[in-house]
Amino acid sequence: MSDQTGGGGHRPAPVHTHPDDVPLLTALSALADPVRIQLVRDLASHPDWTLSCSNFDVPVGRAAKSHHFAVLRDAGLVEQRDQGPKRLNRLRRQEFDARFPGLLDLTLRADDTA
């Protein structure tokens, strides 16, 4: 089941997929990209709703970053809301952990893979 969060009117509000509606393969695919892992790790290290999309230092352009966030939303990992010109983010850790216990813990664990 998808839901929408009200936006600021200048762009469509993001559509969110609840983790309960996400197949395992979709979750694994979302977490298989190094840029998306970095986005998830950055979100996990900050309080909810404190990072806007521009706060993430990843080696991709704006359009690619937007695509990566869309993949994370579709996998039920990220929730976004517009606040003025900024799009704020939160990791849906509790909901995702309920659906896929331990998967985020493995993703967030520091390792030596680059």
Tab-separated table of N, CA and C in Angstrom:
chain	number	residue	atom	x	y	z
A	1	MET	N	0.834	-1.169	0.000
A	1	MET	CA	0.000	0.000	0.000
A	1	MET	C	0.885	1.240	0.000
A	2	SER	N	0.664	2.140	-0.928
A	2	SER	CA	1.441	3.366	-1.031
A	2	SER	C	0.652	4.511	-0.438
A	3	ASP	N	1.391	5.500	0.072
A	3	ASP	CA	0.739	6.698	0.580
A	3	ASP	C	1.551	7.896	0.146
A	4	GLN	N	0.934	9.063	0.233
A	4	GLN	CA	1.613	10.289	-0.147
A	4	GLN	C	1.698	11.202	1.051
A	5	THR	N	2.789	11.948	1.105
A	5	THR	CA	2.975	12.954	2.129
A	5	THR	C	2.843	14.298	1.468
A	6	GLY	N	2.075	15.196	2.058
A	6	GLY	CA	1.844	16.505	1.468
A	6	GLY	C	3.130	17.231	1.183
A	7	GLY	N	3.184	17.865	0.029
A	7	GLY	CA	4.378	18.580	-0.382
A	7	GLY	C	4.179	20.071	-0.317
A	8	GLY	N	5.161	20.775	-0.793
A	8	GLY	CA	5.142	22.218	-0.764
A	8	GLY	C	4.468	22.838	-1.967
A	9	GLY	N	3.927	22.049	-2.902
A	9	GLY	CA	3.214	22.576	-4.036
A	9	GLY	C	4.079	22.791	-5.267
A	10	HIS	N	5.388	22.909	-5.111
A	10	HIS	CA	6.248	23.158	-6.252
A	10	HIS	C	6.612	21.885	-7.000
A	11	ARG	N	6.380	20.767	-6.417
A	11	ARG	CA	6.632	19.475	-7.047
A	11	ARG	C	5.706	18.452	-6.406
A	12	PRO	N	5.472	17.355	-7.107
A	12	PRO	CA	4.580	16.345	-6.527
A	12	PRO	C	5.168	15.770	-5.237
A	13	ALA	N	4.293	15.477	-4.308
A	13	ALA	CA	4.724	14.840	-3.061
A	13	ALA	C	5.233	13.442	-3.383
A	14	PRO	N	6.258	12.996	-2.671
A	14	PRO	CA	6.773	11.650	-2.934
A	14	PRO	C	5.757	10.580	-2.546
A	15	VAL	N	5.774	9.502	-3.292
A	15	VAL	CA	4.921	8.350	-3.006
A	15	VAL	C	5.756	7.342	-2.228
A	16	HIS	N	5.190	6.828	-1.148
A	16	HIS	CA	5.920	5.919	-0.276
A	16	HIS	C	5.281	4.539	-0.305
A	17	THR	N	6.130	3.534	-0.313
A	17	THR	CA	5.681	2.151	-0.216
A	17	THR	C	5.953	1.671	1.199
A	18	HIS	N	4.957	1.084	1.819
A	18	HIS	CA	5.153	0.563	3.175
A	18	HIS	C	5.995	-0.712	3.082
A	19	PRO	N	6.937	-0.901	4.000
A	19	PRO	CA	7.772	-2.110	3.959
A	19	PRO	C	6.984	-3.416	3.930
A	20	ASP	N	5.788	-3.442	4.508
A	20	ASP	CA	4.980	-4.666	4.480
A	20	ASP	C	4.622	-5.082	3.055
A	21	ASP	N	4.661	-4.116	2.119
A	21	ASP	CA	4.298	-4.389	0.735
A	21	ASP	C	5.509	-4.629	-0.167
A	22	VAL	N	6.671	-4.767	0.430
A	22	VAL	CA	7.916	-4.887	-0.339
A	22	VAL	C	8.376	-6.348	-0.369
A	23	PRO	N	8.582	-6.899	-1.570
A	23	PRO	CA	9.158	-8.249	-1.656
A	23	PRO	C	10.636	-8.223	-1.244
A	24	LEU	N	11.126	-9.349	-0.773
A	24	LEU	CA	12.521	-9.441	-0.340
A	24	LEU	C	13.482	-9.042	-1.451
A	25	LEU	N	13.247	-9.478	-2.674
A	25	LEU	CA	14.148	-9.155	-3.774
A	25	LEU	C	14.240	-7.646	-4.005
A	26	THR	N	13.138	-6.937	-3.842
A	26	THR	CA	13.150	-5.482	-3.985
A	26	THR	C	14.006	-4.850	-2.895
A	27	ALA	N	13.864	-5.328	-1.672
A	27	ALA	CA	14.666	-4.798	-0.567
A	27	ALA	C	16.145	-5.069	-0.794
A	28	LEU	N	16.473	-6.285	-1.199
A	28	LEU	CA	17.868	-6.634	-1.444
A	28	LEU	C	18.448	-5.827	-2.602
A	29	SER	N	17.670	-5.635	-3.653
A	29	SER	CA	18.137	-4.845	-4.796
A	29	SER	C	18.396	-3.403	-4.401
A	30	ALA	N	17.534	-2.847	-3.567
A	30	ALA	CA	17.721	-1.462	-3.122
A	30	ALA	C	18.998	-1.314	-2.322
A	31	LEU	N	19.350	-2.325	-1.569
A	31	LEU	CA	20.539	-2.270	-0.719
A	31	LEU	C	21.801	-2.788	-1.414
A	32	ALA	N	21.691	-3.137	-2.687
A	32	ALA	CA	22.832	-3.706	-3.409
A	32	ALA	C	23.723	-2.650	-4.053
A	33	ASP	N	23.347	-1.399	-3.971
A	33	ASP	CA	24.110	-0.329	-4.621
A	33	ASP	C	24.919	0.447	-3.577
A	34	PRO	N	26.189	0.700	-3.825
A	34	PRO	CA	27.025	1.406	-2.839
A	34	PRO	C	26.537	2.818	-2.514
A	35	VAL	N	25.986	3.517	-3.488
A	35	VAL	CA	25.468	4.869	-3.217
A	35	VAL	C	24.272	4.784	-2.281
A	36	ARG	N	23.377	3.845	-2.536
A	36	ARG	CA	22.196	3.711	-1.674
A	36	ARG	C	22.582	3.245	-0.281
A	37	ILE	N	23.575	2.374	-0.175
A	37	ILE	CA	24.052	1.971	1.157
A	37	ILE	C	24.574	3.194	1.903
A	38	GLN	N	25.309	4.053	1.212
A	38	GLN	CA	25.828	5.256	1.864
A	38	GLN	C	24.691	6.170	2.311
A	39	LEU	N	23.663	6.324	1.479
A	39	LEU	CA	22.506	7.148	1.863
A	39	LEU	C	21.843	6.583	3.112
A	40	VAL	N	21.648	5.274	3.148
A	40	VAL	CA	21.013	4.628	4.301
A	40	VAL	C	21.882	4.787	5.547
A	41	ARG	N	23.170	4.592	5.401
A	41	ARG	CA	24.068	4.740	6.552
A	41	ARG	C	24.077	6.174	7.070
A	42	ASP	N	24.092	7.146	6.167
A	42	ASP	CA	24.035	8.552	6.594
A	42	ASP	C	22.733	8.845	7.336
A	43	LEU	N	21.617	8.337	6.810
A	43	LEU	CA	20.334	8.551	7.478
A	43	LEU	C	20.312	7.906	8.860
A	44	ALA	N	20.896	6.719	8.968
A	44	ALA	CA	20.894	6.006	10.247
A	44	ALA	C	21.712	6.737	11.307
A	45	SER	N	22.646	7.566	10.887
A	45	SER	CA	23.512	8.253	11.847
A	45	SER	C	23.015	9.650	12.212
A	46	HIS	N	21.817	10.008	11.756
A	46	HIS	CA	21.243	11.317	12.065
A	46	HIS	C	19.799	11.154	12.547
A	47	PRO	N	19.318	12.095	13.349
A	47	PRO	CA	17.905	12.042	13.763
A	47	PRO	C	16.974	12.185	12.557
A	48	ASP	N	15.778	11.634	12.692
A	48	ASP	CA	14.763	11.737	11.631
A	48	ASP	C	14.523	13.185	11.243
A	49	TRP	N	14.310	13.383	9.955
A	49	TRP	CA	13.897	14.659	9.381
A	49	TRP	C	14.937	15.774	9.528
A	50	THR	N	16.214	15.433	9.692
A	50	THR	CA	17.238	16.476	9.818
A	50	THR	C	18.085	16.623	8.561
A	51	LEU	N	18.050	15.653	7.667
A	51	LEU	CA	18.861	15.731	6.455
A	51	LEU	C	17.986	15.964	5.228
A	52	SER	N	18.317	17.003	4.494
A	52	SER	CA	17.667	17.198	3.201
A	52	SER	C	18.490	16.475	2.150
A	53	CYS	N	17.943	16.311	0.989
A	53	CYS	CA	18.647	15.571	-0.064
A	53	CYS	C	19.993	16.205	-0.396
A	54	SER	N	20.108	17.509	-0.266
A	54	SER	CA	21.371	18.179	-0.592
A	54	SER	C	22.452	17.944	0.458
A	55	ASN	N	22.101	17.404	1.626
A	55	ASN	CA	23.079	17.162	2.693
A	55	ASN	C	23.930	15.917	2.474
A	56	PHE	N	23.606	15.111	1.502
A	56	PHE	CA	24.302	13.848	1.294
A	56	PHE	C	25.451	14.037	0.318
A	57	ASP	N	26.630	13.638	0.745
A	57	ASP	CA	27.820	13.752	-0.084
A	57	ASP	C	28.099	12.406	-0.735
A	58	VAL	N	27.477	12.200	-1.888
A	58	VAL	CA	27.669	10.957	-2.637
A	58	VAL	C	28.160	11.324	-4.042
A	59	PRO	N	28.902	10.418	-4.688
A	59	PRO	CA	29.550	10.739	-5.960
A	59	PRO	C	28.648	10.617	-7.185
A	60	VAL	N	27.459	11.209	-7.096
A	60	VAL	CA	26.536	11.199	-8.233
A	60	VAL	C	25.904	12.576	-8.357
A	61	GLY	N	25.351	12.858	-9.519
A	61	GLY	CA	24.670	14.122	-9.753
A	61	GLY	C	23.290	14.150	-9.113
A	62	ARG	N	22.658	15.291	-9.248
A	62	ARG	CA	21.346	15.509	-8.615
A	62	ARG	C	20.281	14.533	-9.132
A	63	ALA	N	20.242	14.326	-10.438
A	63	ALA	CA	19.230	13.422	-11.009
A	63	ALA	C	19.450	11.987	-10.545
A	64	ALA	N	20.709	11.559	-10.509
A	64	ALA	CA	20.997	10.197	-10.046
A	64	ALA	C	20.666	10.043	-8.568
A	65	LYS	N	20.958	11.069	-7.789
A	65	LYS	CA	20.627	11.015	-6.358
A	65	LYS	C	19.116	10.900	-6.173
A	66	SER	N	18.371	11.649	-6.959
A	66	SER	CA	16.916	11.578	-6.903
A	66	SER	C	16.431	10.161	-7.238
A	67	HIS	N	17.050	9.553	-8.248
A	67	HIS	CA	16.704	8.177	-8.611
A	67	HIS	C	16.990	7.215	-7.450
A	68	HIS	N	18.142	7.371	-6.806
A	68	HIS	CA	18.495	6.490	-5.693
A	68	HIS	C	17.492	6.629	-4.547
A	69	PHE	N	17.068	7.854	-4.262
A	69	PHE	CA	16.057	8.045	-3.223
A	69	PHE	C	14.728	7.402	-3.624
A	70	ALA	N	14.371	7.473	-4.900
A	70	ALA	CA	13.132	6.836	-5.365
A	70	ALA	C	13.201	5.321	-5.165
A	71	VAL	N	14.337	4.728	-5.444
A	71	VAL	CA	14.503	3.288	-5.238
A	71	VAL	C	14.356	2.946	-3.751
A	72	LEU	N	14.958	3.764	-2.897
A	72	LEU	CA	14.850	3.522	-1.445
A	72	LEU	C	13.415	3.709	-0.950
A	73	ARG	N	12.706	4.689	-1.496
A	73	ARG	CA	11.283	4.861	-1.129
A	73	ARG	C	10.472	3.654	-1.565
A	74	ASP	N	10.704	3.196	-2.810
A	74	ASP	CA	9.959	2.052	-3.340
A	74	ASP	C	10.231	0.771	-2.553
A	75	ALA	N	11.385	0.708	-1.915
A	75	ALA	CA	11.729	-0.462	-1.106
A	75	ALA	C	11.281	-0.307	0.344
A	76	GLY	N	10.624	0.797	0.662
A	76	GLY	CA	10.121	0.998	2.016
A	76	GLY	C	11.183	1.408	3.017
A	77	LEU	N	12.353	1.810	2.549
A	77	LEU	CA	13.454	2.160	3.440
A	77	LEU	C	13.461	3.613	3.881
A	78	VAL	N	12.951	4.479	3.040
A	78	VAL	CA	13.053	5.914	3.284
A	78	VAL	C	11.680	6.561	3.154
A	79	GLU	N	11.451	7.520	4.018
A	79	GLU	CA	10.269	8.375	3.924
A	79	GLU	C	10.777	9.795	3.728
A	80	GLN	N	10.091	10.540	2.858
A	80	GLN	CA	10.491	11.912	2.572
A	80	GLN	C	9.293	12.839	2.715
A	81	ARG	N	9.591	14.097	3.094
A	81	ARG	CA	8.550	15.120	3.140
A	81	ARG	C	9.179	16.448	2.755
A	82	ASP	N	8.372	17.265	2.124
A	82	ASP	CA	8.847	18.575	1.706
A	82	ASP	C	8.621	19.585	2.812
A	83	GLN	N	9.649	20.402	3.029
A	83	GLN	CA	9.569	21.507	3.977
A	83	GLN	C	10.156	22.714	3.256
A	84	GLY	N	9.272	23.550	2.741
A	84	GLY	CA	9.723	24.649	1.908
A	84	GLY	C	10.418	24.077	0.681
A	85	PRO	N	11.584	24.607	0.343
A	85	PRO	CA	12.283	24.106	-0.848
A	85	PRO	C	13.068	22.820	-0.599
A	86	LYS	N	13.114	22.370	0.638
A	86	LYS	CA	13.903	21.188	0.979
A	86	LYS	C	13.040	19.941	1.047
A	87	ARG	N	13.637	18.825	0.677
A	87	ARG	CA	12.994	17.526	0.859
A	87	ARG	C	13.758	16.818	1.967
A	88	LEU	N	13.089	16.657	3.113
A	88	LEU	CA	13.697	16.035	4.287
A	88	LEU	C	13.469	14.532	4.264
A	89	ASN	N	14.342	13.804	4.932
A	89	ASN	CA	14.351	12.342	4.864
A	89	ASN	C	14.406	11.715	6.240
A	90	ARG	N	13.858	10.512	6.301
A	90	ARG	CA	14.039	9.689	7.500
A	90	ARG	C	14.132	8.240	7.072
A	91	LEU	N	14.942	7.494	7.796
A	91	LEU	CA	15.061	6.059	7.587
A	91	LEU	C	13.899	5.392	8.307
A	92	ARG	N	13.170	4.543	7.616
A	92	ARG	CA	12.019	3.858	8.212
A	92	ARG	C	12.497	2.580	8.910
A	93	ARG	N	13.396	2.774	9.837
A	93	ARG	CA	14.078	1.639	10.459
A	93	ARG	C	13.118	0.701	11.187
A	94	GLN	N	12.265	1.240	12.015
A	94	GLN	CA	11.370	0.380	12.802
A	94	GLN	C	10.464	-0.443	11.888
A	95	GLU	N	9.874	0.211	10.891
A	95	GLU	CA	8.969	-0.490	9.984
A	95	GLU	C	9.717	-1.532	9.142
A	96	PHE	N	10.907	-1.144	8.655
A	96	PHE	CA	11.686	-2.046	7.822
A	96	PHE	C	12.198	-3.230	8.639
A	97	ASP	N	12.636	-2.968	9.862
A	97	ASP	CA	13.099	-4.050	10.745
A	97	ASP	C	11.981	-5.041	11.055
A	98	ALA	N	10.763	-4.545	11.181
A	98	ALA	CA	9.635	-5.445	11.444
A	98	ALA	C	9.404	-6.380	10.253
A	99	ARG	N	9.613	-5.874	9.047
A	99	ARG	CA	9.393	-6.671	7.832
A	99	ARG	C	10.582	-7.588	7.527
A	100	PHE	N	11.797	-7.053	7.694
A	100	PHE	CA	13.022	-7.784	7.366
A	100	PHE	C	13.983	-7.730	8.551
A	101	PRO	N	13.718	-8.496	9.605
A	101	PRO	CA	14.556	-8.430	10.813
A	101	PRO	C	16.030	-8.708	10.505
A	102	GLY	N	16.884	-7.806	10.976
A	102	GLY	CA	18.321	-7.992	10.848
A	102	GLY	C	18.940	-7.481	9.560
A	103	LEU	N	18.148	-7.239	8.528
A	103	LEU	CA	18.712	-6.823	7.243
A	103	LEU	C	19.378	-5.448	7.332
A	104	LEU	N	18.729	-4.504	7.989
A	104	LEU	CA	19.358	-3.188	8.141
A	104	LEU	C	20.586	-3.256	9.037
A	105	ASP	N	20.544	-4.068	10.073
A	105	ASP	CA	21.719	-4.222	10.937
A	105	ASP	C	22.926	-4.684	10.128
A	106	LEU	N	22.713	-5.630	9.223
A	106	LEU	CA	23.804	-6.098	8.370
A	106	LEU	C	24.287	-4.993	7.440
A	107	THR	N	23.361	-4.229	6.909
A	107	THR	CA	23.697	-3.148	5.989
A	107	THR	C	24.477	-2.046	6.696
A	108	LEU	N	24.099	-1.758	7.928
A	108	LEU	CA	24.711	-0.651	8.664
A	108	LEU	C	26.027	-1.035	9.320
A	109	ARG	N	26.275	-2.316	9.434
A	109	ARG	CA	27.504	-2.777	10.061
A	109	ARG	C	28.696	-2.343	9.216
A	110	ALA	N	29.654	-1.728	9.858
A	110	ALA	CA	30.863	-1.289	9.148
A	110	ALA	C	31.634	-2.522	8.684
A	111	ASP	N	32.050	-2.465	7.437
A	111	ASP	CA	32.869	-3.555	6.912
A	111	ASP	C	33.909	-2.966	5.977
A	112	ASP	N	34.706	-3.806	5.400
A	112	ASP	CA	35.783	-3.299	4.569
A	112	ASP	C	35.486	-3.382	3.083
A	113	THR	N	34.199	-3.508	2.712
A	113	THR	CA	33.852	-3.502	1.295
A	113	THR	C	33.657	-2.061	0.854
A	114	ALA	N	34.147	-1.764	-0.300
A	114	ALA	CA	34.045	-0.385	-0.802
A	114	ALA	C	33.017	-0.287	-1.889
